[in-house]
Amino acid sequence: MLVAAAVCPPTPLITLQLDDLRTACRAAIAALHDARPDALVVVGGAQAATAYGGRAAGTLRPWGMDVTAGREGPVLPLSLTVGRWLLGDRAPDGFQSVALDAPIEECLQLGEKLGKIAPKVALLVMADGSACLSARAPGKYDEAARPYNRLIADAIAQADPGALAALDPAHADRLWVSGRAALQVLAGAAGTRRYEGRLLMETAPYGVGYFAGLWT
């Protein structure tokens, strides 16, 4: 059963700057540990769904940063690498990527499966919002991006798995919401259980929506 979840952004910039956001993410991660889960799994989007062991590592060298996280040879995709870095010295019990374009039902089923791997499960969900929030954003500015981003922020703040499960993949793709699939894995793990949600921080310094949130 899912007992706690944190949502953090998979941006490599958090390793070099965005100090306030990094602090908020580590506060959320500390709360995951405080929940004393039997299993802690890092979830993030990638090209395909793949499970990795807890000792797996990743590197940010392809993004021009001499940063490696983990204990074995680097194999993790970007989202999971950033999650591993945020965890510091405390390795998770495993990593799970989900295809960025995975259908909703596939994401929900994966989340439900992760929620059953141990009596008490915690998830570190690496997911961001729209990358179309300003003229300087990676994606083309879209006036629909801010309301969509607010929908995600509210779902995190209110611990509303139904709202996350209802995110439309086509709309998310248009607005460059790369975290959509990972957020729907969280929705699947949560199911119909009730949680207390907290949005510790929301920011968009480069036109990309970043969140630090916690469900307990």
PDB file of C-alpha atoms in Angstrom:
ATOM      1  CA  MET A   1       0.000   0.000   0.000  1.00  0.00           C
ATOM      2  CA  LEU A   2       1.185   3.503  -0.787  1.00  0.00           C
ATOM      3  CA  VAL A   3       1.887   5.314   2.482  1.00  0.00           C
ATOM      4  CA  ALA A   4       3.695   8.398   1.167  1.00  0.00           C
ATOM      5  CA  ALA A   5       4.732  10.049  -2.087  1.00  0.00           C
ATOM      6  CA  ALA A   6       6.856  13.025  -3.039  1.00  0.00           C
ATOM      7  CA  VAL A   7       6.741  14.879  -6.355  1.00  0.00           C
ATOM      8  CA  CYS A   8       9.943  16.589  -7.516  1.00  0.00           C
ATOM      9  CA  PRO A   9      11.084  17.944 -10.899  1.00  0.00           C
ATOM     10  CA  PRO A  10      13.488  15.903 -13.045  1.00  0.00           C
ATOM     11  CA  THR A  11      15.511  18.924 -14.140  1.00  0.00           C
ATOM     12  CA  PRO A  12      19.312  18.611 -13.988  1.00  0.00           C
ATOM     13  CA  LEU A  13      19.439  22.324 -13.120  1.00  0.00           C
ATOM     14  CA  ILE A  14      18.460  21.432  -9.559  1.00  0.00           C
ATOM     15  CA  THR A  15      21.958  20.035  -9.014  1.00  0.00           C
ATOM     16  CA  LEU A  16      23.583  23.429  -9.709  1.00  0.00           C
ATOM     17  CA  GLN A  17      21.015  26.114  -8.908  1.00  0.00           C
ATOM     18  CA  LEU A  18      17.352  26.449  -7.874  1.00  0.00           C
ATOM     19  CA  ASP A  19      18.431  26.227  -4.228  1.00  0.00           C
ATOM     20  CA  ASP A  20      14.968  26.877  -2.753  1.00  0.00           C
ATOM     21  CA  LEU A  21      13.410  24.201  -4.933  1.00  0.00           C
ATOM     22  CA  ARG A  22      16.127  21.710  -4.013  1.00  0.00           C
ATOM     23  CA  THR A  23      15.534  22.420  -0.326  1.00  0.00           C
ATOM     24  CA  ALA A  24      11.791  21.854  -0.746  1.00  0.00           C
ATOM     25  CA  CYS A  25      12.393  18.577  -2.581  1.00  0.00           C
ATOM     26  CA  ARG A  26      14.699  17.296   0.113  1.00  0.00           C
ATOM     27  CA  ALA A  27      12.130  18.206   2.767  1.00  0.00           C
ATOM     28  CA  ALA A  28       9.574  16.112   0.885  1.00  0.00           C
ATOM     29  CA  ILE A  29      12.053  13.240   0.595  1.00  0.00           C
ATOM     30  CA  ALA A  30      12.796  13.426   4.331  1.00  0.00           C
ATOM     31  CA  ALA A  31       9.078  12.966   4.944  1.00  0.00           C
ATOM     32  CA  LEU A  32       9.155   9.825   2.785  1.00  0.00           C
ATOM     33  CA  HIS A  33      11.823   8.361   5.035  1.00  0.00           C
ATOM     34  CA  ASP A  34       9.843   9.434   8.115  1.00  0.00           C
ATOM     35  CA  ALA A  35       6.954   7.286   6.851  1.00  0.00           C
ATOM     36  CA  ARG A  36       9.230   4.250   7.356  1.00  0.00           C
ATOM     37  CA  PRO A  37       8.267   2.469   4.153  1.00  0.00           C
ATOM     38  CA  ASP A  38       9.189  -1.128   3.500  1.00  0.00           C
ATOM     39  CA  ALA A  39      10.090  -0.099  -0.064  1.00  0.00           C
ATOM     40  CA  LEU A  40      11.019   3.248  -1.607  1.00  0.00           C
ATOM     41  CA  VAL A  41      10.828   3.439  -5.412  1.00  0.00           C
ATOM     42  CA  VAL A  42      11.800   6.325  -7.690  1.00  0.00           C
ATOM     43  CA  VAL A  43       9.441   6.784 -10.656  1.00  0.00           C
ATOM     44  CA  GLY A  44      10.086   8.933 -13.738  1.00  0.00           C
ATOM     45  CA  GLY A  45       9.399   9.282 -17.417  1.00  0.00           C
ATOM     46  CA  ALA A  46      11.710   7.853 -20.096  1.00  0.00           C
ATOM     47  CA  GLN A  47      11.544   6.369 -23.563  1.00  0.00           C
ATOM     48  CA  ALA A  48      10.321   3.030 -22.240  1.00  0.00           C
ATOM     49  CA  ALA A  49       9.121   1.373 -19.055  1.00  0.00           C
ATOM     50  CA  THR A  50      12.048  -0.319 -17.291  1.00  0.00           C
ATOM     51  CA  ALA A  51      12.707  -1.497 -13.738  1.00  0.00           C
ATOM     52  CA  TYR A  52      16.161  -0.998 -12.202  1.00  0.00           C
ATOM     53  CA  GLY A  53      17.680  -2.205  -8.951  1.00  0.00           C
ATOM     54  CA  GLY A  54      18.313   0.145  -6.074  1.00  0.00           C
ATOM     55  CA  ARG A  55      22.075   0.246  -6.692  1.00  0.00           C
ATOM     56  CA  ALA A  56      21.659   1.541 -10.256  1.00  0.00           C
ATOM     57  CA  ALA A  57      23.344   4.810 -11.160  1.00  0.00           C
ATOM     58  CA  GLY A  58      22.959   7.596 -13.676  1.00  0.00           C
ATOM     59  CA  THR A  59      25.029  10.463 -15.009  1.00  0.00           C
ATOM     60  CA  LEU A  60      24.277  13.994 -16.157  1.00  0.00           C
ATOM     61  CA  ARG A  61      27.319  14.206 -18.429  1.00  0.00           C
ATOM     62  CA  PRO A  62      25.170  14.089 -21.593  1.00  0.00           C
ATOM     63  CA  TRP A  63      23.672  17.381 -20.330  1.00  0.00           C
ATOM     64  CA  GLY A  64      27.072  18.944 -19.786  1.00  0.00           C
ATOM     65  CA  MET A  65      27.280  18.347 -16.026  1.00  0.00           C
ATOM     66  CA  ASP A  66      29.965  16.235 -14.366  1.00  0.00           C
ATOM     67  CA  VAL A  67      27.496  14.655 -11.957  1.00  0.00           C
ATOM     68  CA  THR A  68      27.031  10.941 -11.301  1.00  0.00           C
ATOM     69  CA  ALA A  69      24.643   9.454  -8.747  1.00  0.00           C
ATOM     70  CA  GLY A  70      24.437   5.850  -7.604  1.00  0.00           C
ATOM     71  CA  ARG A  71      26.803   2.979  -6.931  1.00  0.00           C
ATOM     72  CA  GLU A  72      26.990   0.999 -10.164  1.00  0.00           C
ATOM     73  CA  GLY A  73      27.583   1.830 -13.806  1.00  0.00           C
ATOM     74  CA  PRO A  74      25.332   4.646 -15.068  1.00  0.00           C
ATOM     75  CA  VAL A  75      22.229   3.256 -16.771  1.00  0.00           C
ATOM     76  CA  LEU A  76      19.375   5.388 -15.422  1.00  0.00           C
ATOM     77  CA  PRO A  77      17.491   7.837 -17.660  1.00  0.00           C
ATOM     78  CA  LEU A  78      17.524  11.542 -16.820  1.00  0.00           C
ATOM     79  CA  SER A  79      14.444  11.639 -14.588  1.00  0.00           C
ATOM     80  CA  LEU A  80      15.633   8.769 -12.412  1.00  0.00           C
ATOM     81  CA  THR A  81      19.192  10.095 -12.305  1.00  0.00           C
ATOM     82  CA  VAL A  82      17.994  13.384 -10.840  1.00  0.00           C
ATOM     83  CA  GLY A  83      15.876  11.466  -8.337  1.00  0.00           C
ATOM     84  CA  ARG A  84      18.869   9.366  -7.320  1.00  0.00           C
ATOM     85  CA  TRP A  85      20.931  12.513  -6.845  1.00  0.00           C
ATOM     86  CA  LEU A  86      18.263  14.098  -4.650  1.00  0.00           C
ATOM     87  CA  LEU A  87      18.255  11.018  -2.411  1.00  0.00           C
ATOM     88  CA  GLY A  88      21.921  11.544  -1.545  1.00  0.00           C
ATOM     89  CA  ASP A  89      23.483   8.726   0.450  1.00  0.00           C
ATOM     90  CA  ARG A  90      20.228   6.822   0.928  1.00  0.00           C
ATOM     91  CA  ALA A  91      19.682   4.513  -2.014  1.00  0.00           C
ATOM     92  CA  PRO A  92      16.102   3.510  -2.898  1.00  0.00           C
ATOM     93  CA  ASP A  93      14.903  -0.045  -3.130  1.00  0.00           C
ATOM     94  CA  GLY A  94      14.348   0.345  -6.844  1.00  0.00           C
ATOM     95  CA  PHE A  95      13.700   2.591  -9.828  1.00  0.00           C
ATOM     96  CA  GLN A  96      10.861   2.426 -12.331  1.00  0.00           C
ATOM     97  CA  SER A  97      10.659   4.369 -15.558  1.00  0.00           C
ATOM     98  CA  VAL A  98       7.424   4.795 -17.473  1.00  0.00           C
ATOM     99  CA  ALA A  99       7.175   5.587 -21.173  1.00  0.00           C
ATOM    100  CA  LEU A 100       6.518   9.282 -21.694  1.00  0.00           C
ATOM    101  CA  ASP A 101       3.728   8.448 -24.139  1.00  0.00           C
ATOM    102  CA  ALA A 102       2.231   5.566 -22.161  1.00  0.00           C
ATOM    103  CA  PRO A 103      -1.587   5.373 -22.270  1.00  0.00           C
ATOM    104  CA  ILE A 104      -3.444   6.333 -19.110  1.00  0.00           C
ATOM    105  CA  GLU A 105      -4.526   2.794 -18.289  1.00  0.00           C
ATOM    106  CA  GLU A 106      -0.972   1.500 -18.597  1.00  0.00           C
ATOM    107  CA  CYS A 107       0.259   4.182 -16.166  1.00  0.00           C
ATOM    108  CA  LEU A 108      -2.494   3.424 -13.670  1.00  0.00           C
ATOM    109  CA  GLN A 109      -1.813  -0.307 -13.832  1.00  0.00           C
ATOM    110  CA  LEU A 110       1.909   0.245 -13.300  1.00  0.00           C
ATOM    111  CA  GLY A 111       1.161   2.414 -10.283  1.00  0.00           C
ATOM    112  CA  GLU A 112      -1.215  -0.172  -8.852  1.00  0.00           C
ATOM    113  CA  LYS A 113       1.489  -2.808  -9.267  1.00  0.00           C
ATOM    114  CA  LEU A 114       4.094  -0.656  -7.504  1.00  0.00           C
ATOM    115  CA  GLY A 115       1.701   0.003  -4.660  1.00  0.00           C
ATOM    116  CA  LYS A 116       1.564  -3.745  -3.956  1.00  0.00           C
ATOM    117  CA  ILE A 117       5.278  -4.571  -3.901  1.00  0.00           C
ATOM    118  CA  ALA A 118       5.432  -4.227  -0.113  1.00  0.00           C
ATOM    119  CA  PRO A 119       3.069  -3.624   2.823  1.00  0.00           C
ATOM    120  CA  LYS A 120       4.212   0.017   3.030  1.00  0.00           C
ATOM    121  CA  VAL A 121       5.418   1.691  -0.178  1.00  0.00           C
ATOM    122  CA  ALA A 122       6.752   5.198  -0.744  1.00  0.00           C
ATOM    123  CA  LEU A 123       7.230   6.749  -4.182  1.00  0.00           C
ATOM    124  CA  LEU A 124       9.532   9.553  -5.250  1.00  0.00           C
ATOM    125  CA  VAL A 125       7.806  10.748  -8.424  1.00  0.00           C
ATOM    126  CA  MET A 126       9.987  12.786 -10.766  1.00  0.00           C
ATOM    127  CA  ALA A 127       7.595  14.892 -12.828  1.00  0.00           C
ATOM    128  CA  ASP A 128       7.303  18.458 -14.022  1.00  0.00           C
ATOM    129  CA  GLY A 129       4.547  20.539 -15.553  1.00  0.00           C
ATOM    130  CA  SER A 130       4.210  22.417 -18.816  1.00  0.00           C
ATOM    131  CA  ALA A 131       7.260  23.722 -20.673  1.00  0.00           C
ATOM    132  CA  CYS A 132       5.177  26.306 -22.544  1.00  0.00           C
ATOM    133  CA  LEU A 133       4.633  28.831 -19.755  1.00  0.00           C
ATOM    134  CA  SER A 134       6.544  31.804 -21.168  1.00  0.00           C
ATOM    135  CA  ALA A 135       8.201  33.151 -24.287  1.00  0.00           C
ATOM    136  CA  ARG A 136      11.580  31.863 -23.067  1.00  0.00           C
ATOM    137  CA  ALA A 137      10.276  28.333 -22.370  1.00  0.00           C
ATOM    138  CA  PRO A 138      11.623  25.298 -24.279  1.00  0.00           C
ATOM    139  CA  GLY A 139       8.228  24.836 -25.914  1.00  0.00           C
ATOM    140  CA  LYS A 140       6.239  27.430 -27.791  1.00  0.00           C
ATOM    141  CA  TYR A 141       4.275  29.675 -25.442  1.00  0.00           C
ATOM    142  CA  ASP A 142       0.672  28.531 -25.139  1.00  0.00           C
ATOM    143  CA  GLU A 143      -1.986  30.395 -23.179  1.00  0.00           C
ATOM    144  CA  ALA A 144      -3.496  27.040 -22.179  1.00  0.00           C
ATOM    145  CA  ALA A 145      -0.299  26.067 -20.368  1.00  0.00           C
ATOM    146  CA  ARG A 146      -0.844  28.059 -17.187  1.00  0.00           C
ATOM    147  CA  PRO A 147      -4.359  26.666 -16.447  1.00  0.00           C
ATOM    148  CA  TYR A 148      -3.121  23.149 -17.154  1.00  0.00           C
ATOM    149  CA  ASN A 149      -0.145  23.696 -14.877  1.00  0.00           C
ATOM    150  CA  ARG A 150      -2.477  24.986 -12.168  1.00  0.00           C
ATOM    151  CA  LEU A 151      -4.583  21.835 -12.539  1.00  0.00           C
ATOM    152  CA  ILE A 152      -1.518  19.705 -11.785  1.00  0.00           C
ATOM    153  CA  ALA A 153      -0.405  21.918  -8.888  1.00  0.00           C
ATOM    154  CA  ASP A 154      -3.872  21.754  -7.331  1.00  0.00           C
ATOM    155  CA  ALA A 155      -4.000  17.963  -7.731  1.00  0.00           C
ATOM    156  CA  ILE A 156      -0.673  17.665  -5.903  1.00  0.00           C
ATOM    157  CA  ALA A 157      -1.726  20.108  -3.176  1.00  0.00           C
ATOM    158  CA  GLN A 158      -5.055  18.350  -2.620  1.00  0.00           C
ATOM    159  CA  ALA A 159      -3.698  14.801  -2.982  1.00  0.00           C
ATOM    160  CA  ASP A 160      -6.245  14.174  -5.722  1.00  0.00           C
ATOM    161  CA  PRO A 161      -5.367  11.021  -7.689  1.00  0.00           C
ATOM    162  CA  GLY A 162      -8.558  11.339  -9.714  1.00  0.00           C
ATOM    163  CA  ALA A 163      -7.453  14.682 -11.142  1.00  0.00           C
ATOM    164  CA  LEU A 164      -4.064  13.236 -12.091  1.00  0.00           C
ATOM    165  CA  ALA A 165      -5.672  10.173 -13.657  1.00  0.00           C
ATOM    166  CA  ALA A 166      -7.854  12.469 -15.786  1.00  0.00           C
ATOM    167  CA  LEU A 167      -4.923  14.316 -17.396  1.00  0.00           C
ATOM    168  CA  ASP A 168      -5.339  14.045 -21.163  1.00  0.00           C
ATOM    169  CA  PRO A 169      -2.192  12.637 -22.851  1.00  0.00           C
ATOM    170  CA  ALA A 170      -2.725  14.550 -26.099  1.00  0.00           C
ATOM    171  CA  HIS A 171      -3.227  17.833 -24.269  1.00  0.00           C
ATOM    172  CA  ALA A 172      -0.189  17.137 -22.096  1.00  0.00           C
ATOM    173  CA  ASP A 173       1.901  16.371 -25.159  1.00  0.00           C
ATOM    174  CA  ARG A 174       0.861  19.615 -26.836  1.00  0.00           C
ATOM    175  CA  LEU A 175       1.848  21.585 -23.742  1.00  0.00           C
ATOM    176  CA  TRP A 176       5.130  19.714 -23.233  1.00  0.00           C
ATOM    177  CA  VAL A 177       4.063  18.194 -19.904  1.00  0.00           C
ATOM    178  CA  SER A 178       6.708  15.466 -19.697  1.00  0.00           C
ATOM    179  CA  GLY A 179       5.631  14.471 -16.186  1.00  0.00           C
ATOM    180  CA  ARG A 180       2.121  13.371 -17.176  1.00  0.00           C
ATOM    181  CA  ALA A 181       2.814   9.633 -17.279  1.00  0.00           C
ATOM    182  CA  ALA A 182       4.736   9.572 -13.979  1.00  0.00           C
ATOM    183  CA  LEU A 183       1.960  11.520 -12.264  1.00  0.00           C
ATOM    184  CA  GLN A 184      -0.567   8.981 -13.491  1.00  0.00           C
ATOM    185  CA  VAL A 185       1.586   6.179 -12.074  1.00  0.00           C
ATOM    186  CA  LEU A 186       1.217   7.988  -8.748  1.00  0.00           C
ATOM    187  CA  ALA A 187      -2.546   8.104  -9.272  1.00  0.00           C
ATOM    188  CA  GLY A 188      -2.598   4.361  -9.885  1.00  0.00           C
ATOM    189  CA  ALA A 189      -0.589   3.651  -6.735  1.00  0.00           C
ATOM    190  CA  ALA A 190      -2.873   5.860  -4.642  1.00  0.00           C
ATOM    191  CA  GLY A 191      -6.094   4.358  -5.945  1.00  0.00           C
ATOM    192  CA  THR A 192      -9.133   5.459  -3.951  1.00  0.00           C
ATOM    193  CA  ARG A 193      -7.319   5.920  -0.640  1.00  0.00           C
ATOM    194  CA  ARG A 194      -7.250   9.344   0.970  1.00  0.00           C
ATOM    195  CA  TYR A 195      -4.041  11.282   1.626  1.00  0.00           C
ATOM    196  CA  GLU A 196      -3.055  14.649   2.968  1.00  0.00           C
ATOM    197  CA  GLY A 197      -1.410  16.725   0.255  1.00  0.00           C
ATOM    198  CA  ARG A 198       1.061  19.589   0.558  1.00  0.00           C
ATOM    199  CA  LEU A 199       2.492  21.699  -2.253  1.00  0.00           C
ATOM    200  CA  LEU A 200       5.796  22.780  -0.741  1.00  0.00           C
ATOM    201  CA  MET A 201       6.840  24.874  -3.724  1.00  0.00           C
ATOM    202  CA  GLU A 202       5.753  25.785  -7.238  1.00  0.00           C
ATOM    203  CA  THR A 203       7.969  27.738  -9.594  1.00  0.00           C
ATOM    204  CA  ALA A 204       8.665  28.234 -13.302  1.00  0.00           C
ATOM    205  CA  PRO A 205      11.996  30.061 -13.586  1.00  0.00           C
ATOM    206  CA  TYR A 206      12.576  29.142 -17.232  1.00  0.00           C
ATOM    207  CA  GLY A 207       9.004  28.779 -18.411  1.00  0.00           C
ATOM    208  CA  VAL A 208       8.802  25.171 -17.162  1.00  0.00           C
ATOM    209  CA  GLY A 209       6.516  24.243 -14.277  1.00  0.00           C
ATOM    210  CA  TYR A 210       8.407  22.718 -11.350  1.00  0.00           C
ATOM    211  CA  PHE A 211       6.712  21.341  -8.228  1.00  0.00           C
ATOM    212  CA  ALA A 212       7.795  20.022  -4.846  1.00  0.00           C
ATOM    213  CA  GLY A 213       4.916  18.195  -3.228  1.00  0.00           C
ATOM    214  CA  LEU A 214       4.135  15.575  -0.622  1.00  0.00           C
ATOM    215  CA  TRP A 215       1.333  13.090   0.020  1.00  0.00           C
ATOM    216  CA  THR A 216       1.109  11.338   3.370  1.00  0.00           C
TER     217      THR A 216
END
